[in-house]
């Protein structure tokens, strides 16, 4: 698990052979680096689509309600600045910070395996 993700409450890893598909924000990772953050109503199905155009070796996600997808994804992109999300980069806004404060456990260990 990339060290930056270890502090996220409710983070789960997606097994590559998973079939059930929750709604949430997902993280594509390569060699312990977060390379892409995305959102989907069907996380597993969306991640499968990325296999043909993005290189990653692990996937993590945070389940959330559909109404929370865009604000959560935006806050996480602004915070982590993944290299494949270049077109949506920006600084962390006050709204982002409220979301991040609710999501990220600042007391978590640098690496925590789930």
CSV table of N, CA, C and O in Angstrom, one decimal:
chain,number,residue,atom,x,y,z
A,1,UNK,N,0.9,-1.2,0.0
A,1,UNK,CA,0.0,0.0,0.0
A,1,UNK,C,0.9,1.2,0.0
A,1,UNK,O,1.8,1.3,0.8
A,2,UNK,N,0.6,2.2,-0.9
A,2,UNK,CA,1.4,3.4,-0.9
A,2,UNK,C,1.3,4.1,0.5
A,2,UNK,O,0.2,4.2,1.0
A,3,UNK,N,2.4,4.6,1.0
A,3,UNK,CA,2.3,5.3,2.3
A,3,UNK,C,1.3,6.3,2.5
A,3,UNK,O,0.6,6.5,3.5
A,4,UNK,N,1.0,7.1,1.4
A,4,UNK,CA,0.1,8.2,1.5
A,4,UNK,C,-1.4,7.7,1.7
A,4,UNK,O,-2.2,8.4,2.2
A,5,UNK,N,-1.6,6.5,1.3
A,5,UNK,CA,-3.0,6.0,1.4
A,5,UNK,C,-3.3,5.3,2.7
A,5,UNK,O,-4.4,5.1,3.1
A,6,UNK,N,-2.2,5.0,3.5
A,6,UNK,CA,-2.4,4.3,4.7
A,6,UNK,C,-3.2,5.0,5.7
A,6,UNK,O,-3.8,4.4,6.6
A,7,UNK,N,-3.3,6.3,5.7
A,7,UNK,CA,-4.1,7.1,6.6
A,7,UNK,C,-5.5,7.2,6.3
A,7,UNK,O,-6.3,7.8,7.1
A,8,UNK,N,-6.0,6.8,5.2
A,8,UNK,CA,-7.4,7.0,4.7
A,8,UNK,C,-8.3,6.0,5.4
A,8,UNK,O,-8.1,4.8,5.3
A,9,UNK,N,-9.3,6.5,6.1
A,9,UNK,CA,-10.3,5.7,6.8
A,9,UNK,C,-11.1,4.9,5.8
A,9,UNK,O,-11.6,5.5,4.9
A,10,UNK,N,-11.3,3.7,6.0
A,10,UNK,CA,-12.2,2.9,5.2
A,10,UNK,C,-11.6,2.4,3.9
A,10,UNK,O,-12.3,1.9,3.0
A,11,UNK,N,-10.3,2.6,3.7
A,11,UNK,CA,-9.6,2.2,2.5
A,11,UNK,C,-9.7,0.7,2.3
A,11,UNK,O,-9.4,0.0,3.3
A,12,UNK,N,-9.9,0.2,1.1
A,12,UNK,CA,-10.0,-1.2,0.8
A,12,UNK,C,-9.2,-1.5,-0.4
A,12,UNK,O,-9.1,-0.6,-1.3
A,13,UNK,N,-8.6,-2.6,-0.5
A,13,UNK,CA,-7.9,-3.0,-1.7
A,13,UNK,C,-8.8,-3.8,-2.6
A,13,UNK,O,-9.6,-4.7,-2.1
A,14,UNK,N,-8.8,-3.6,-3.9
A,14,UNK,CA,-9.6,-4.4,-4.8
A,14,UNK,C,-8.8,-5.6,-5.3
A,14,UNK,O,-7.8,-5.4,-5.9
A,15,UNK,N,-9.3,-6.8,-5.1
A,15,UNK,CA,-8.7,-8.0,-5.6
A,15,UNK,C,-8.9,-7.9,-7.2
A,15,UNK,O,-10.0,-7.5,-7.6
A,16,UNK,N,-8.0,-8.4,-7.9
A,16,UNK,CA,-8.1,-8.3,-9.4
A,16,UNK,C,-9.1,-9.3,-9.9
A,16,UNK,O,-9.6,-9.2,-11.0
A,17,UNK,N,-9.6,-10.2,-9.1
A,17,UNK,CA,-10.7,-11.1,-9.6
A,17,UNK,C,-12.0,-10.8,-8.9
A,17,UNK,O,-12.9,-11.7,-8.9
A,18,UNK,N,-12.2,-9.6,-8.5
A,18,UNK,CA,-13.5,-9.2,-7.8
A,18,UNK,C,-14.6,-9.0,-8.8
A,18,UNK,O,-14.4,-8.6,-10.0
A,19,UNK,N,-15.8,-9.4,-8.4
A,19,UNK,CA,-17.0,-9.3,-9.3
A,19,UNK,C,-18.0,-8.3,-8.8
A,19,UNK,O,-18.7,-7.6,-9.6
A,20,UNK,N,-18.2,-8.1,-7.5
A,20,UNK,CA,-19.1,-7.2,-6.9
A,20,UNK,C,-18.5,-5.8,-7.1
A,20,UNK,O,-17.3,-5.6,-7.0
A,21,UNK,N,-19.4,-4.8,-7.3
A,21,UNK,CA,-18.8,-3.5,-7.6
A,21,UNK,C,-19.5,-2.3,-6.8
A,21,UNK,O,-20.6,-1.9,-7.2
A,22,UNK,N,-18.8,-1.8,-5.8
A,22,UNK,CA,-19.4,-0.7,-5.1
A,22,UNK,C,-19.2,0.6,-5.8
A,22,UNK,O,-18.4,0.7,-6.8
A,23,UNK,N,-19.9,1.7,-5.3
A,23,UNK,CA,-19.7,3.0,-5.8
A,23,UNK,C,-18.6,3.6,-4.9
A,23,UNK,O,-18.5,3.4,-3.7
A,24,UNK,N,-17.6,4.4,-5.5
A,24,UNK,CA,-16.6,5.0,-4.7
A,24,UNK,C,-15.5,5.7,-5.5
A,24,UNK,O,-15.6,5.8,-6.8
A,25,UNK,N,-14.5,6.1,-4.8
A,25,UNK,CA,-13.3,6.8,-5.4
A,25,UNK,C,-12.2,5.7,-5.3
A,25,UNK,O,-12.0,5.1,-4.3
A,26,UNK,N,-11.5,5.6,-6.4
A,26,UNK,CA,-10.4,4.5,-6.4
A,26,UNK,C,-9.1,5.2,-6.7
A,26,UNK,O,-9.0,6.3,-7.3
A,27,UNK,N,-8.0,4.4,-6.4
A,27,UNK,CA,-6.7,4.8,-6.5
A,27,UNK,C,-5.9,3.7,-7.3
A,27,UNK,O,-5.9,2.6,-6.9
A,28,UNK,N,-5.4,4.1,-8.5
A,28,UNK,CA,-4.6,3.2,-9.3
A,28,UNK,C,-3.1,3.4,-8.8
A,28,UNK,O,-2.7,4.6,-8.8
A,29,UNK,N,-2.4,2.4,-8.4
A,29,UNK,CA,-1.1,2.5,-7.9
A,29,UNK,C,-0.1,1.7,-8.7
A,29,UNK,O,-0.4,0.6,-9.2
A,30,UNK,N,1.1,2.2,-8.8
A,30,UNK,CA,2.2,1.4,-9.5
A,30,UNK,C,3.5,1.6,-8.6
A,30,UNK,O,3.9,2.7,-8.3
A,31,UNK,N,4.1,0.5,-8.2
A,31,UNK,CA,5.3,0.5,-7.4
A,31,UNK,C,5.2,1.4,-6.2
A,31,UNK,O,6.0,2.3,-6.0
A,32,UNK,N,4.1,1.3,-5.4
A,32,UNK,CA,3.8,2.1,-4.2
A,32,UNK,C,3.6,3.6,-4.5
A,32,UNK,O,3.6,4.4,-3.5
A,33,UNK,N,3.3,4.0,-5.7
A,33,UNK,CA,3.0,5.4,-6.0
A,33,UNK,C,1.5,5.4,-6.5
A,33,UNK,O,1.1,4.6,-7.3
A,34,UNK,N,0.8,6.4,-6.0
A,34,UNK,CA,-0.5,6.7,-6.5
A,34,UNK,C,-0.4,7.4,-7.9
A,34,UNK,O,0.1,8.5,-8.0
A,35,UNK,N,-0.8,6.7,-8.9
A,35,UNK,CA,-0.7,7.3,-10.3
A,35,UNK,C,-1.9,7.9,-10.8
A,35,UNK,O,-1.9,8.7,-11.8
A,36,UNK,N,-3.1,7.5,-10.3
A,36,UNK,CA,-4.4,8.0,-10.8
A,36,UNK,C,-5.4,7.9,-9.7
A,36,UNK,O,-5.5,6.9,-9.0
A,37,UNK,N,-6.3,8.9,-9.6
A,37,UNK,CA,-7.5,8.8,-8.8
A,37,UNK,C,-8.7,9.0,-9.6
A,37,UNK,O,-8.7,9.9,-10.5
A,38,UNK,N,-9.7,8.2,-9.5
A,38,UNK,CA,-10.9,8.3,-10.3
A,38,UNK,C,-12.1,8.0,-9.4
A,38,UNK,O,-12.0,7.6,-8.2
A,39,UNK,N,-13.3,8.1,-10.0
A,39,UNK,CA,-14.5,7.9,-9.4
A,39,UNK,C,-15.4,7.0,-10.3
A,39,UNK,O,-15.3,7.0,-11.5
A,40,UNK,N,-16.3,6.2,-9.6
A,40,UNK,CA,-17.2,5.4,-10.5
A,40,UNK,C,-18.4,4.9,-9.7
A,40,UNK,O,-18.3,4.7,-8.5
A,41,UNK,N,-19.5,4.8,-10.3
A,41,UNK,CA,-20.6,4.2,-9.7
A,41,UNK,C,-20.4,2.6,-9.6
A,41,UNK,O,-21.1,2.0,-8.8
A,42,UNK,N,-19.6,2.1,-10.4
A,42,UNK,CA,-19.2,0.7,-10.4
A,42,UNK,C,-17.7,0.6,-10.5
A,42,UNK,O,-17.1,0.5,-11.5
A,43,UNK,N,-17.1,0.7,-9.3
A,43,UNK,CA,-15.6,0.8,-9.2
A,43,UNK,C,-14.9,-0.4,-10.0
A,43,UNK,O,-14.0,-0.1,-10.8
A,44,UNK,N,-15.3,-1.6,-9.7
A,44,UNK,CA,-14.5,-2.7,-10.4
A,44,UNK,C,-14.6,-2.7,-11.9
A,44,UNK,O,-13.7,-2.9,-12.6
A,45,UNK,N,-15.8,-2.4,-12.4
A,45,UNK,CA,-16.0,-2.3,-13.8
A,45,UNK,C,-15.2,-1.2,-14.4
A,45,UNK,O,-14.5,-1.3,-15.5
A,46,UNK,N,-15.1,0.0,-13.8
A,46,UNK,CA,-14.3,1.1,-14.3
A,46,UNK,C,-12.9,0.8,-14.2
A,46,UNK,O,-12.1,1.1,-15.2
A,47,UNK,N,-12.4,0.2,-13.2
A,47,UNK,CA,-11.0,-0.2,-13.1
A,47,UNK,C,-10.6,-1.1,-14.2
A,47,UNK,O,-9.5,-1.0,-14.8
A,48,UNK,N,-11.5,-2.0,-14.5
A,48,UNK,CA,-11.2,-3.0,-15.6
A,48,UNK,C,-11.0,-2.2,-17.0
A,48,UNK,O,-10.1,-2.7,-17.8
A,49,UNK,N,-11.7,-1.2,-17.2
A,49,UNK,CA,-11.5,-0.4,-18.4
A,49,UNK,C,-10.1,0.3,-18.4
A,49,UNK,O,-9.6,0.5,-19.5
A,50,UNK,N,-9.5,0.6,-17.3
A,50,UNK,CA,-8.2,1.2,-17.2
A,50,UNK,C,-7.1,0.3,-17.6
A,50,UNK,O,-6.0,0.7,-17.9
A,51,UNK,N,-7.3,-1.0,-17.5
A,51,UNK,CA,-6.3,-2.0,-17.8
A,51,UNK,C,-5.7,-1.8,-19.2
A,51,UNK,O,-4.5,-2.1,-19.4
A,52,UNK,N,-6.4,-1.3,-20.1
A,52,UNK,CA,-5.9,-1.2,-21.5
A,52,UNK,C,-5.2,0.1,-21.7
A,52,UNK,O,-4.5,0.2,-22.7
A,53,UNK,N,-5.3,1.1,-20.8
A,53,UNK,CA,-4.6,2.4,-21.1
A,53,UNK,C,-3.8,3.0,-20.0
A,53,UNK,O,-3.1,4.0,-20.2
A,54,UNK,N,-3.7,2.3,-18.8
A,54,UNK,CA,-2.9,2.8,-17.7
A,54,UNK,C,-2.2,1.6,-17.1
A,54,UNK,O,-2.6,0.5,-17.0
A,55,UNK,N,-0.9,1.9,-16.7
A,55,UNK,CA,-0.1,0.9,-16.0
A,55,UNK,C,-0.2,1.0,-14.5
A,55,UNK,O,0.1,2.1,-14.0
A,56,UNK,N,-0.7,-0.1,-13.9
A,56,UNK,CA,-0.8,-0.1,-12.4
A,56,UNK,C,-0.7,-1.5,-11.9
A,56,UNK,O,-1.0,-2.5,-12.7
A,57,UNK,N,-0.3,-1.7,-10.7
A,57,UNK,CA,-0.2,-3.0,-10.1
A,57,UNK,C,-1.0,-3.3,-8.9
A,57,UNK,O,-1.1,-4.4,-8.4
A,58,UNK,N,-1.7,-2.3,-8.4
A,58,UNK,CA,-2.7,-2.4,-7.3
A,58,UNK,C,-3.7,-1.3,-7.4
A,58,UNK,O,-3.5,-0.3,-8.0
A,59,UNK,N,-4.9,-1.7,-6.8
A,59,UNK,CA,-6.0,-0.7,-6.8
A,59,UNK,C,-6.6,-0.7,-5.4
A,59,UNK,O,-6.8,-1.7,-4.7
A,60,UNK,N,-6.9,0.5,-4.9
A,60,UNK,CA,-7.5,0.7,-3.6
A,60,UNK,C,-8.8,1.6,-3.9
A,60,UNK,O,-8.8,2.3,-4.8
A,61,UNK,N,-9.7,1.5,-2.9
A,61,UNK,CA,-10.9,2.4,-3.1
A,61,UNK,C,-11.5,2.8,-1.8
A,61,UNK,O,-11.3,2.1,-0.8
A,62,UNK,N,-12.3,3.8,-1.8
A,62,UNK,CA,-13.1,4.2,-0.6
A,62,UNK,C,-14.5,4.3,-1.1
A,62,UNK,O,-14.8,5.0,-2.1
A,63,UNK,N,-15.3,3.5,-0.5
A,63,UNK,CA,-16.8,3.4,-0.9
A,63,UNK,C,-17.4,4.7,-0.4
A,63,UNK,O,-17.1,5.2,0.7
A,64,UNK,N,-18.3,5.2,-1.2
A,64,UNK,CA,-19.1,6.4,-0.8
A,64,UNK,C,-20.4,6.5,-1.6
A,64,UNK,O,-20.6,5.8,-2.6
A,65,UNK,N,-21.3,7.4,-1.2
A,65,UNK,CA,-22.5,7.6,-1.9
A,65,UNK,C,-22.3,8.3,-3.2
A,65,UNK,O,-21.3,9.1,-3.3
A,66,UNK,N,-23.1,8.2,-4.2
A,66,UNK,CA,-23.0,8.8,-5.5
A,66,UNK,C,-22.8,10.3,-5.4
A,66,UNK,O,-22.0,10.9,-6.1
A,67,UNK,N,-23.6,10.9,-4.5
A,67,UNK,CA,-23.5,12.4,-4.3
A,67,UNK,C,-22.2,12.9,-3.8
A,67,UNK,O,-21.8,14.0,-4.0
A,68,UNK,N,-21.4,12.0,-3.2
A,68,UNK,CA,-20.1,12.3,-2.7
A,68,UNK,C,-18.9,12.1,-3.7
A,68,UNK,O,-17.8,12.5,-3.4
A,69,UNK,N,-19.2,11.5,-4.8
A,69,UNK,CA,-18.1,11.1,-5.7
A,69,UNK,C,-17.3,12.2,-6.2
A,69,UNK,O,-16.1,12.2,-6.0
A,70,UNK,N,-17.9,13.2,-6.8
A,70,UNK,CA,-17.1,14.4,-7.3
A,70,UNK,C,-16.3,15.1,-6.3
A,70,UNK,O,-15.1,15.4,-6.5
A,71,UNK,N,-17.0,15.6,-5.2
A,71,UNK,CA,-16.2,16.3,-4.2
A,71,UNK,C,-15.0,15.5,-3.6
A,71,UNK,O,-14.0,16.0,-3.4
A,72,UNK,N,-15.3,14.3,-3.4
A,72,UNK,CA,-14.3,13.4,-2.8
A,72,UNK,C,-13.1,13.2,-3.7
A,72,UNK,O,-11.9,13.3,-3.4
A,73,UNK,N,-13.4,12.9,-5.0
A,73,UNK,CA,-12.4,12.7,-6.0
A,73,UNK,C,-11.6,13.9,-6.2
A,73,UNK,O,-10.3,13.9,-6.2
A,74,UNK,N,-12.2,15.1,-6.3
A,74,UNK,CA,-11.5,16.4,-6.5
A,74,UNK,C,-10.6,16.6,-5.3
A,74,UNK,O,-9.4,17.0,-5.5
A,75,UNK,N,-11.0,16.5,-4.1
A,75,UNK,CA,-10.2,16.7,-2.9
A,75,UNK,C,-9.0,15.8,-2.9
A,75,UNK,O,-7.8,16.2,-2.6
A,76,UNK,N,-9.2,14.5,-3.3
A,76,UNK,CA,-8.1,13.6,-3.3
A,76,UNK,C,-7.1,13.8,-4.4
A,76,UNK,O,-5.9,13.7,-4.2
A,77,UNK,N,-7.6,14.3,-5.5
A,77,UNK,CA,-6.6,14.6,-6.6
A,77,UNK,C,-5.8,15.9,-6.2
A,77,UNK,O,-4.6,15.9,-6.4
A,78,UNK,N,-6.5,16.8,-5.7
A,78,UNK,CA,-5.7,18.1,-5.2
A,78,UNK,C,-4.7,17.7,-4.2
A,78,UNK,O,-3.6,18.3,-4.1
A,79,UNK,N,-5.0,16.8,-3.3
A,79,UNK,CA,-4.1,16.4,-2.2
A,79,UNK,C,-3.0,15.6,-2.7
A,79,UNK,O,-1.8,15.8,-2.4
A,80,UNK,N,-3.2,14.5,-3.4
A,80,UNK,CA,-2.2,13.6,-3.8
A,80,UNK,C,-1.5,13.9,-5.1
A,80,UNK,O,-0.4,13.5,-5.3
A,81,UNK,N,-2.1,14.7,-6.0
A,81,UNK,CA,-1.5,15.2,-7.3
A,81,UNK,C,-0.9,14.0,-8.1
A,81,UNK,O,0.2,14.0,-8.5
A,82,UNK,N,-1.7,13.0,-8.4
A,82,UNK,CA,-1.2,11.8,-9.1
A,82,UNK,C,-0.9,12.3,-10.6
A,82,UNK,O,-1.5,13.1,-11.2
A,83,UNK,N,0.2,11.7,-11.1
A,83,UNK,CA,0.7,12.1,-12.4
A,83,UNK,C,-0.2,11.9,-13.6
A,83,UNK,O,-0.1,12.6,-14.5
A,84,UNK,N,-1.1,11.0,-13.5
A,84,UNK,CA,-2.0,10.8,-14.6
A,84,UNK,C,-3.3,11.6,-14.5
A,84,UNK,O,-4.2,11.5,-15.4
A,85,UNK,N,-3.5,12.4,-13.5
A,85,UNK,CA,-4.6,13.3,-13.3
A,85,UNK,C,-4.2,14.8,-13.6
A,85,UNK,O,-4.8,15.7,-13.1
A,86,UNK,N,-3.3,15.0,-14.5
A,86,UNK,CA,-2.8,16.3,-14.8
A,86,UNK,C,-3.9,17.4,-15.1
A,86,UNK,O,-3.8,18.5,-14.6
A,87,UNK,N,-4.9,17.0,-15.9
A,87,UNK,CA,-5.9,18.0,-16.3
A,87,UNK,C,-6.8,18.5,-15.2
A,87,UNK,O,-7.4,19.5,-15.3
A,88,UNK,N,-6.8,17.8,-14.1
A,88,UNK,CA,-7.7,18.1,-13.0
A,88,UNK,C,-6.9,18.6,-11.8
A,88,UNK,O,-7.5,18.7,-10.7
A,89,UNK,N,-5.7,18.9,-11.9
A,89,UNK,CA,-4.9,19.3,-10.7
A,89,UNK,C,-5.3,20.7,-10.3
A,89,UNK,O,-5.8,21.5,-11.1
A,90,UNK,N,-5.0,21.0,-9.1
A,90,UNK,CA,-5.2,22.3,-8.5
A,90,UNK,C,-4.8,22.3,-7.1
A,90,UNK,O,-4.4,21.2,-6.5
A,91,UNK,N,-4.9,23.4,-6.4
A,91,UNK,CA,-4.5,23.5,-5.0
A,91,UNK,C,-5.7,23.0,-4.1
A,91,UNK,O,-6.8,23.1,-4.5
A,92,UNK,N,-5.4,22.5,-3.0
A,92,UNK,CA,-6.4,22.1,-2.0
A,92,UNK,C,-7.2,23.4,-1.6
A,92,UNK,O,-6.6,24.3,-1.1
A,93,UNK,N,-8.5,23.3,-1.8
A,93,UNK,CA,-9.3,24.4,-1.4
A,93,UNK,C,-9.9,24.2,0.0
A,93,UNK,O,-9.7,23.1,0.6
A,94,UNK,N,-10.5,25.3,0.6
A,94,UNK,CA,-11.1,25.1,1.9
A,94,UNK,C,-12.1,24.0,2.0
A,94,UNK,O,-12.2,23.2,3.0
A,95,UNK,N,-12.9,23.8,0.9
A,95,UNK,CA,-13.9,22.7,0.9
A,95,UNK,C,-13.2,21.4,0.8
A,95,UNK,O,-13.5,20.4,1.5
A,96,UNK,N,-12.1,21.3,0.0
A,96,UNK,CA,-11.3,20.1,0.0
A,96,UNK,C,-10.8,19.7,1.3
A,96,UNK,O,-10.8,18.6,1.8
A,97,UNK,N,-10.3,20.7,2.1
A,97,UNK,CA,-9.7,20.5,3.4
A,97,UNK,C,-10.7,19.9,4.4
A,97,UNK,O,-10.3,19.0,5.1
A,98,UNK,N,-11.9,20.4,4.3
A,98,UNK,CA,-13.0,19.8,5.2
A,98,UNK,C,-13.1,18.3,4.9
A,98,UNK,O,-13.2,17.5,5.8
A,99,UNK,N,-13.2,18.0,3.6
A,99,UNK,CA,-13.4,16.6,3.2
A,99,UNK,C,-12.2,15.8,3.6
A,99,UNK,O,-12.3,14.7,4.2
A,100,UNK,N,-11.0,16.3,3.4
A,100,UNK,CA,-9.8,15.6,3.7
A,100,UNK,C,-9.6,15.4,5.2
A,100,UNK,O,-9.2,14.3,5.7
A,101,UNK,N,-10.0,16.4,6.0
A,101,UNK,CA,-10.0,16.2,7.5
A,101,UNK,C,-10.9,15.1,8.0
A,101,UNK,O,-10.6,14.4,8.9
A,102,UNK,N,-12.0,15.0,7.3
A,102,UNK,CA,-13.0,13.9,7.7
A,102,UNK,C,-12.5,12.5,7.2
A,102,UNK,O,-12.9,11.5,7.9
A,103,UNK,N,-11.7,12.5,6.2
A,103,UNK,CA,-11.3,11.2,5.6
A,103,UNK,C,-10.0,10.7,6.0
A,103,UNK,O,-9.8,9.5,6.2
A,104,UNK,N,-9.0,11.6,6.2
A,104,UNK,CA,-7.7,11.1,6.5
A,104,UNK,C,-7.4,11.2,8.0
A,104,UNK,O,-7.6,12.2,8.6
A,105,UNK,N,-6.9,10.1,8.5
A,105,UNK,CA,-6.5,10.0,9.9
A,105,UNK,C,-5.1,10.4,10.1
A,105,UNK,O,-4.1,9.7,9.7
A,106,UNK,N,-4.9,11.6,10.6
A,106,UNK,CA,-3.5,12.2,10.7
A,106,UNK,C,-2.7,11.5,11.7
A,106,UNK,O,-1.5,11.6,11.7
A,107,UNK,N,-3.3,10.6,12.5
A,107,UNK,CA,-2.6,9.9,13.5
A,107,UNK,C,-2.2,8.5,13.1
A,107,UNK,O,-1.6,7.7,13.8
A,108,UNK,N,-2.6,8.1,11.8
A,108,UNK,CA,-2.3,6.8,11.3
A,108,UNK,C,-0.8,6.6,11.1
A,108,UNK,O,-0.1,7.6,10.9
A,109,UNK,N,-0.4,5.4,11.2
A,109,UNK,CA,1.0,5.1,10.9
A,109,UNK,C,1.3,5.3,9.4
A,109,UNK,O,0.4,5.3,8.6
A,110,UNK,N,2.6,5.5,9.1
A,110,UNK,CA,3.0,5.8,7.7
A,110,UNK,C,2.6,4.6,6.8
A,110,UNK,O,2.2,4.8,5.7
A,111,UNK,N,2.7,3.4,7.3
A,111,UNK,CA,2.3,2.2,6.4
A,111,UNK,C,1.4,1.3,7.3
A,111,UNK,O,1.8,0.9,8.4
A,112,UNK,N,0.2,1.1,6.9
A,112,UNK,CA,-0.7,0.2,7.6
A,112,UNK,C,-1.3,-0.7,6.6
A,112,UNK,O,-2.0,-0.3,5.7
A,113,UNK,N,-1.1,-2.0,6.7
A,113,UNK,CA,-1.7,-3.0,5.8
A,113,UNK,C,-3.0,-3.4,6.3
A,113,UNK,O,-3.3,-3.7,7.4
A,114,UNK,N,-3.9,-3.4,5.3
A,114,UNK,CA,-5.3,-3.8,5.6
A,114,UNK,C,-5.6,-5.2,5.3
A,114,UNK,O,-5.2,-5.7,4.3
